[in-house]
Tab-separated table of C-alpha atoms in Angstrom:
chain	number	residue	atom	x	y	z
U	1	UNK	CA	23.708	10.493	2.793
U	2	UNK	CA	21.547	11.728	-0.039
U	3	UNK	CA	18.310	10.762	1.709
U	4	UNK	CA	15.839	13.182	0.153
U	5	UNK	CA	16.433	12.404	-3.547
U	6	UNK	CA	16.643	8.696	-2.760
U	7	UNK	CA	13.248	8.603	-1.046
U	8	UNK	CA	11.451	11.151	-3.152
U	9	UNK	CA	12.485	9.795	-6.511
U	10	UNK	CA	10.996	6.398	-5.712
U	11	UNK	CA	7.658	7.296	-4.134
U	12	UNK	CA	5.495	5.515	-6.675
U	13	UNK	CA	2.324	3.427	-6.421
U	14	UNK	CA	0.704	1.071	-8.897
U	15	UNK	CA	-2.680	-0.601	-9.160
U	16	UNK	CA	-3.973	-3.704	-10.899
U	17	UNK	CA	-7.354	-4.120	-12.546
U	18	UNK	CA	-10.676	-5.018	-10.920
U	19	UNK	CA	-14.019	-6.037	-12.363
U	20	UNK	CA	-16.503	-3.803	-10.492
U	21	UNK	CA	-16.738	-0.006	-10.552
U	22	UNK	CA	-16.304	1.983	-7.344
U	23	UNK	CA	-13.819	2.059	-4.495
U	24	UNK	CA	-11.993	-1.251	-4.167
U	25	UNK	CA	-9.690	0.033	-1.443
U	26	UNK	CA	-9.948	2.951	0.972
U	27	UNK	CA	-8.012	3.437	4.185
U	28	UNK	CA	-7.284	6.355	6.496
U	29	UNK	CA	-5.245	6.723	9.662
U	30	UNK	CA	-4.337	9.316	12.275
U	31	UNK	CA	-1.628	8.761	14.907
U	32	UNK	CA	-0.749	10.930	17.917
U	33	UNK	CA	2.665	10.471	19.542
U	34	UNK	CA	4.386	11.804	22.648
U	35	UNK	CA	7.589	10.731	24.377
U	36	UNK	CA	10.821	11.400	26.232
U	37	UNK	CA	14.299	11.018	24.735
U	38	UNK	CA	17.830	11.036	26.124
U	39	UNK	CA	21.054	11.830	24.299
U	40	UNK	CA	24.224	11.431	26.378
U	41	UNK	CA	22.410	12.582	29.516
U	42	UNK	CA	20.473	15.443	27.915
U	43	UNK	CA	16.767	14.885	28.568
U	44	UNK	CA	14.424	16.093	25.861
U	45	UNK	CA	10.880	15.565	24.654
U	46	UNK	CA	8.770	15.610	21.521
U	47	UNK	CA	5.087	16.418	21.444
U	48	UNK	CA	2.388	17.608	19.069
U	49	UNK	CA	3.602	14.800	16.821
U	50	UNK	CA	0.736	13.917	14.501
U	51	UNK	CA	0.751	11.555	11.512
U	52	UNK	CA	-2.162	11.303	9.082
U	53	UNK	CA	-2.660	9.274	5.928
U	54	UNK	CA	-5.346	8.419	3.390
U	55	UNK	CA	-5.086	6.096	0.383
U	56	UNK	CA	-7.683	4.930	-2.091
U	57	UNK	CA	-8.205	3.031	-5.337
U	58	UNK	CA	-11.204	3.632	-7.592
U	59	UNK	CA	-12.173	1.419	-10.524
U	60	UNK	CA	-14.111	2.826	-13.484
U	61	UNK	CA	-14.454	0.400	-16.358
U	62	UNK	CA	-10.995	-0.230	-17.790
U	63	UNK	CA	-9.558	2.640	-15.773
U	64	UNK	CA	-7.993	2.476	-12.320
U	65	UNK	CA	-7.526	5.767	-10.430
U	66	UNK	CA	-5.335	5.715	-7.325
U	67	UNK	CA	-3.833	8.203	-4.916
U	68	UNK	CA	-2.583	8.868	-1.428
U	69	UNK	CA	-1.692	11.562	1.085
U	70	UNK	CA	0.753	11.260	4.005
U	71	UNK	CA	1.576	14.019	6.486
U	72	UNK	CA	3.623	14.259	9.673
U	73	UNK	CA	4.252	17.228	11.931
U	74	UNK	CA	6.273	17.277	15.161
U	75	UNK	CA	7.386	19.842	17.746
U	76	UNK	CA	10.596	19.192	19.700
U	77	UNK	CA	12.271	20.572	22.805
U	78	UNK	CA	15.691	18.967	22.772
U	79	UNK	CA	19.441	19.507	23.049
U	80	UNK	CA	18.998	23.169	23.906
U	81	UNK	CA	16.737	23.721	20.909
U	82	UNK	CA	13.799	26.094	20.631
U	83	UNK	CA	10.463	24.532	21.736
U	84	UNK	CA	9.048	25.783	18.458
U	85	UNK	CA	11.491	23.732	16.375
U	86	UNK	CA	9.398	21.612	14.045
U	87	UNK	CA	9.708	18.744	11.624
U	88	UNK	CA	7.136	18.446	8.858
U	89	UNK	CA	6.771	16.328	5.748
U	90	UNK	CA	4.042	15.919	3.163
U	91	UNK	CA	3.694	13.186	0.564
U	92	UNK	CA	1.057	13.190	-2.176
U	93	UNK	CA	0.510	11.029	-5.235
U	94	UNK	CA	-2.135	10.708	-7.938
U	95	UNK	CA	-2.103	8.262	-10.819
U	96	UNK	CA	-4.115	6.213	-13.260
U	97	UNK	CA	-3.960	3.025	-15.305
U	98	UNK	CA	-5.734	1.837	-18.431
U	99	UNK	CA	-5.998	-1.916	-18.904
U	100	UNK	CA	-6.046	-3.751	-22.230
U	101	UNK	CA	-6.732	-7.297	-21.130
U	102	UNK	CA	-3.669	-8.635	-19.354
U	103	UNK	CA	-1.656	-5.512	-20.265
U	104	UNK	CA	-1.898	-2.160	-18.481
U	105	UNK	CA	-0.308	1.222	-19.071
U	106	UNK	CA	-0.196	3.900	-16.423
U	107	UNK	CA	1.455	6.955	-14.987
U	108	UNK	CA	1.737	8.895	-11.762
U	109	UNK	CA	2.536	12.325	-10.346
U	110	UNK	CA	4.070	12.473	-6.874
U	111	UNK	CA	5.311	15.193	-4.535
U	112	UNK	CA	7.160	15.013	-1.244
U	113	UNK	CA	8.455	17.853	0.935
U	114	UNK	CA	10.699	17.884	4.018
U	115	UNK	CA	11.017	20.730	6.529
U	116	UNK	CA	13.170	20.708	9.669
U	117	UNK	CA	13.584	23.973	11.566
U	118	UNK	CA	16.315	22.590	13.817
U	119	UNK	CA	18.550	21.558	10.905
U	120	UNK	CA	17.416	24.307	8.533
U	121	UNK	CA	16.195	21.789	5.952
U	122	UNK	CA	13.568	22.791	3.411
U	123	UNK	CA	13.501	20.426	0.449
U	124	UNK	CA	11.037	18.922	-1.982
U	125	UNK	CA	10.962	16.319	-4.748
U	126	UNK	CA	8.523	16.062	-7.661
U	127	UNK	CA	8.262	12.838	-9.648
U	128	UNK	CA	6.599	11.898	-12.937
U	129	UNK	CA	6.515	8.232	-13.937
U	130	UNK	CA	5.121	6.110	-16.771
U	131	UNK	CA	5.116	2.326	-16.951
U	132	UNK	CA	3.606	-0.755	-18.536
U	133	UNK	CA	2.825	-4.042	-16.850
U	134	UNK	CA	1.569	-7.540	-17.588
U	135	UNK	CA	-0.560	-9.623	-15.221
U	136	UNK	CA	-1.418	-13.312	-15.376
U	137	UNK	CA	-2.565	-15.687	-12.601
U	138	UNK	CA	-1.387	-13.413	-9.792
U	139	UNK	CA	1.978	-12.624	-11.396
U	140	UNK	CA	2.578	-8.944	-12.174
U	141	UNK	CA	5.688	-7.743	-14.023
U	142	UNK	CA	6.415	-4.324	-15.438
U	143	UNK	CA	8.911	-1.609	-16.304
U	144	UNK	CA	8.905	2.106	-16.956
U	145	UNK	CA	10.599	5.493	-16.914
U	146	UNK	CA	10.645	8.287	-14.369
U	147	UNK	CA	11.747	11.900	-14.078
U	148	UNK	CA	12.454	13.625	-10.759
U	149	UNK	CA	13.223	17.199	-9.742
U	150	UNK	CA	14.812	17.777	-6.338
U	151	UNK	CA	14.803	21.276	-4.860
U	152	UNK	CA	16.769	22.310	-1.761
U	153	UNK	CA	16.570	25.779	-0.256
U	154	UNK	CA	19.682	27.683	-1.325
U	155	UNK	CA	20.840	24.855	-3.604
U	156	UNK	CA	20.353	24.485	-7.345
U	157	UNK	CA	17.626	22.128	-8.532
U	158	UNK	CA	18.613	18.594	-9.521
U	159	UNK	CA	16.855	17.001	-12.501
U	160	UNK	CA	17.247	13.267	-13.102
U	161	UNK	CA	15.765	10.588	-15.321
U	162	UNK	CA	15.783	6.876	-14.657
U	163	UNK	CA	14.258	3.467	-15.252
U	164	UNK	CA	12.183	1.254	-12.981
U	165	UNK	CA	11.269	-2.436	-12.997
U	166	UNK	CA	9.106	-4.560	-10.721
U	167	UNK	CA	7.760	-8.076	-10.322
U	168	UNK	CA	5.450	-9.669	-7.751
U	169	UNK	CA	3.363	-12.781	-7.314
U	170	UNK	CA	0.140	-13.317	-5.374
U	171	UNK	CA	0.119	-17.020	-4.518
U	172	UNK	CA	-3.598	-17.032	-3.717
U	173	UNK	CA	-3.117	-18.309	-0.155
U	174	UNK	CA	-2.600	-14.890	1.440
U	175	UNK	CA	1.111	-14.672	0.563
U	176	UNK	CA	2.521	-12.081	-1.830
U	177	UNK	CA	6.224	-11.711	-2.646
U	178	UNK	CA	7.737	-8.931	-4.704
U	179	UNK	CA	10.822	-7.023	-5.759
U	180	UNK	CA	11.404	-3.673	-7.446
U	181	UNK	CA	14.379	-1.662	-8.593
U	182	UNK	CA	15.015	1.886	-9.746
U	183	UNK	CA	18.177	3.253	-11.341
U	184	UNK	CA	18.989	6.928	-11.926
U	185	UNK	CA	22.237	8.563	-12.952
U	186	UNK	CA	23.989	8.450	-9.594
U	187	UNK	CA	22.049	6.026	-7.403
U	188	UNK	CA	20.287	2.689	-7.345
U	189	UNK	CA	17.473	1.396	-5.176
U	190	UNK	CA	16.302	-2.167	-4.615
U	191	UNK	CA	13.357	-3.293	-2.497
U	192	UNK	CA	12.284	-6.796	-1.512
U	193	UNK	CA	8.922	-7.173	0.207
U	194	UNK	CA	6.457	-9.775	1.453
U	195	UNK	CA	2.892	-9.634	2.736
U	196	UNK	CA	1.050	-12.513	4.388
U	197	UNK	CA	-2.619	-12.435	5.394
U	198	UNK	CA	-3.920	-15.324	7.489
U	199	UNK	CA	-7.102	-16.089	9.425
U	200	UNK	CA	-6.217	-14.205	12.606
U	201	UNK	CA	-3.962	-11.447	11.299
U	202	UNK	CA	-1.350	-10.246	8.828
U	203	UNK	CA	2.392	-9.559	8.551
U	204	UNK	CA	4.294	-7.170	6.241
U	205	UNK	CA	8.034	-7.118	5.558
U	206	UNK	CA	10.208	-4.728	3.552
U	207	UNK	CA	13.952	-4.499	2.904
U	208	UNK	CA	15.207	-1.472	0.957
U	209	UNK	CA	18.812	-0.962	-0.125
U	210	UNK	CA	19.942	2.385	-1.578
U	211	UNK	CA	23.293	3.044	-3.245
U	212	UNK	CA	24.193	6.676	-3.921
U	213	UNK	CA	27.863	6.117	-4.662
U	214	UNK	CA	29.451	7.606	-1.530
U	215	UNK	CA	26.794	6.089	0.737
U	216	UNK	CA	24.845	2.840	0.925
U	217	UNK	CA	21.874	2.806	3.280
U	218	UNK	CA	19.644	-0.097	4.178
U	219	UNK	CA	16.114	0.173	5.565
U	220	UNK	CA	14.308	-2.747	7.169
U	221	UNK	CA	10.756	-2.959	8.511
U	222	UNK	CA	8.377	-5.646	9.715
U	223	UNK	CA	4.993	-5.149	11.312
U	224	UNK	CA	1.867	-7.141	11.923
U	225	UNK	CA	-1.202	-7.873	13.984
U	226	UNK	CA	-2.725	-10.975	15.549
U	227	UNK	CA	-6.216	-11.482	16.956
U	228	UNK	CA	-5.960	-12.389	20.627
U	229	UNK	CA	-9.622	-12.148	21.706
U	230	UNK	CA	-12.731	-11.300	19.714
U	231	UNK	CA	-12.311	-7.610	18.741
U	232	UNK	CA	-8.803	-7.237	20.219
U	233	UNK	CA	-5.597	-7.580	18.177
U	234	UNK	CA	-1.993	-7.606	19.330
U	235	UNK	CA	0.081	-5.268	17.120
U	236	UNK	CA	3.777	-4.532	16.817
U	237	UNK	CA	6.635	-3.701	14.505
U	238	UNK	CA	10.331	-2.934	13.994
U	239	UNK	CA	11.861	-0.229	11.797
U	240	UNK	CA	15.622	0.008	11.331
U	241	UNK	CA	17.992	1.972	9.100
U	242	UNK	CA	21.729	1.387	8.835
U	243	UNK	CA	24.717	2.509	6.767
U	244	UNK	CA	28.424	1.552	6.605
U	245	UNK	CA	29.507	4.527	8.755
U	246	UNK	CA	27.805	2.909	11.744
U	247	UNK	CA	24.884	5.333	11.936
U	248	UNK	CA	21.733	3.371	12.664
U	249	UNK	CA	18.268	4.009	14.038
U	250	UNK	CA	15.727	1.576	15.430
U	251	UNK	CA	12.098	1.874	16.444
U	252	UNK	CA	10.375	-0.996	18.247
U	253	UNK	CA	6.631	-0.786	18.914
U	254	UNK	CA	4.082	-3.056	20.575
U	255	UNK	CA	0.471	-2.505	21.525
U	256	UNK	CA	-3.187	-3.425	21.264
U	257	UNK	CA	-5.815	-2.674	18.617
U	258	UNK	CA	-9.560	-2.626	19.316
U	259	UNK	CA	-11.924	-3.088	16.358
U	260	UNK	CA	-15.148	-1.212	17.131
U	261	UNK	CA	-16.936	-1.218	13.770
U	262	UNK	CA	-16.747	-2.235	10.120
U	263	UNK	CA	-13.259	-1.176	9.089
U	264	UNK	CA	-12.775	1.059	12.165
U	265	UNK	CA	-10.234	0.436	14.919
U	266	UNK	CA	-8.358	2.221	17.712
U	267	UNK	CA	-4.703	1.531	18.539
U	268	UNK	CA	-2.539	2.107	21.610
U	269	UNK	CA	1.211	1.431	21.324
U	270	UNK	CA	4.344	1.681	23.438
U	271	UNK	CA	7.425	2.677	21.403
U	272	UNK	CA	11.150	2.311	22.153
U	273	UNK	CA	13.699	4.390	20.197
U	274	UNK	CA	17.422	3.877	19.739
U	275	UNK	CA	19.900	5.633	17.463
U	276	UNK	CA	23.459	6.788	16.945
U	277	UNK	CA	25.349	9.190	19.264
U	278	UNK	CA	23.790	7.868	22.468
U	279	UNK	CA	20.229	8.662	21.452
U	280	UNK	CA	17.471	6.636	23.128
U	281	UNK	CA	13.914	7.156	24.242
U	282	UNK	CA	10.406	5.862	24.616
U	283	UNK	CA	6.906	7.086	23.981
U	284	UNK	CA	3.202	6.371	23.695
U	285	UNK	CA	1.254	6.357	20.435
U	286	UNK	CA	-2.537	6.475	20.016
U	287	UNK	CA	-4.187	6.062	16.645
U	288	UNK	CA	-7.452	5.586	14.782
U	289	UNK	CA	-7.762	3.662	11.513
U	290	UNK	CA	-10.477	3.038	8.946
U	291	UNK	CA	-10.200	0.566	6.098
U	292	UNK	CA	-12.492	-1.021	3.526
U	293	UNK	CA	-11.481	-3.481	0.851
U	294	UNK	CA	-8.140	-5.245	0.678
U	295	UNK	CA	-4.928	-3.294	0.329
U	296	UNK	CA	-3.129	-3.858	-2.937
U	297	UNK	CA	-0.279	-6.280	-2.433
U	298	UNK	CA	1.026	-6.708	-5.975
U	299	UNK	CA	2.453	-4.457	-8.660
U	300	UNK	CA	4.678	-1.502	-7.866
U	301	UNK	CA	4.561	-0.548	-4.182
U	302	UNK	CA	4.528	2.906	-2.488
U	303	UNK	CA	8.008	3.013	-0.953
U	304	UNK	CA	7.159	6.228	0.889
U	305	UNK	CA	4.856	4.368	3.268
U	306	UNK	CA	7.763	2.368	4.668
U	307	UNK	CA	9.043	5.618	6.180
U	308	UNK	CA	5.865	7.627	6.726
U	309	UNK	CA	4.152	4.916	8.761
U	310	UNK	CA	6.758	5.090	11.485
U	311	UNK	CA	8.300	7.650	13.799
U	312	UNK	CA	11.814	7.519	12.333
U	313	UNK	CA	11.651	11.266	11.621
U	314	UNK	CA	12.595	11.969	15.243
U	315	UNK	CA	16.039	10.440	14.651
U	316	UNK	CA	17.026	13.101	12.123
U	317	UNK	CA	16.467	16.121	14.387
U	318	UNK	CA	19.618	15.857	16.533
């Protein structure tokens, strides 16, 4: 499975125009995870697992500046491995758009790196993209070009060009539906997504299908929150990946969120893991979040967040 080029080449984010200058969206999160896992009777653990993220959108006249940072670092003691074995990834993007009425033109630089001591993986992907889009009455449609460079330790660099296209519609009642596709020389990617915001909560859904020729992998995620009492929200989600060989991973989480200030909340979650080769486990996750403004739900979406927001990294260490 050519996972790294597939993910890295598509980590793009887009923004649509706004009338007022200043930050229209700003959110940050930190998540601490610990747990026990079992693989065919071998008990193991992961700790020092920390995920952080920050994303923002800034409007300045006809310009929209946007960017994000995602990091995850984990230490594992498993399957006879060294306690110092680590998994680490970093994702960063920075872009801008210039609007001309209903039309906008923009571009983005993105970088993602993967390190896994246990598997000896040390790879990175750099992406440059340019696109144009048209927006009218909540409908956003656009297309563009991208260039990616994938670097693996001990392996020659891979340079690829491709095309991207996207369409989404904000129905004005809290529901947004969208689709996006990217095609490069030897793989295709299609994502369908939906976001629904209602009085007491919100729900997000994403289905991503990748085709690299020898391998087709599907990623599915759904998560949401629902207000159960004053400042308390019930939260939960499912993340699953699957391919025709039968390899699959699943993460199921449920918990409670406490909102203690404007945009600030604390989360406590219980997580169940399941994967191929008899892998299973459970853990506890504690997190803090801060958010102002409404997250962008239309235009091209940051595919990287589908993976970075969850703990699926633990599945690829065995």
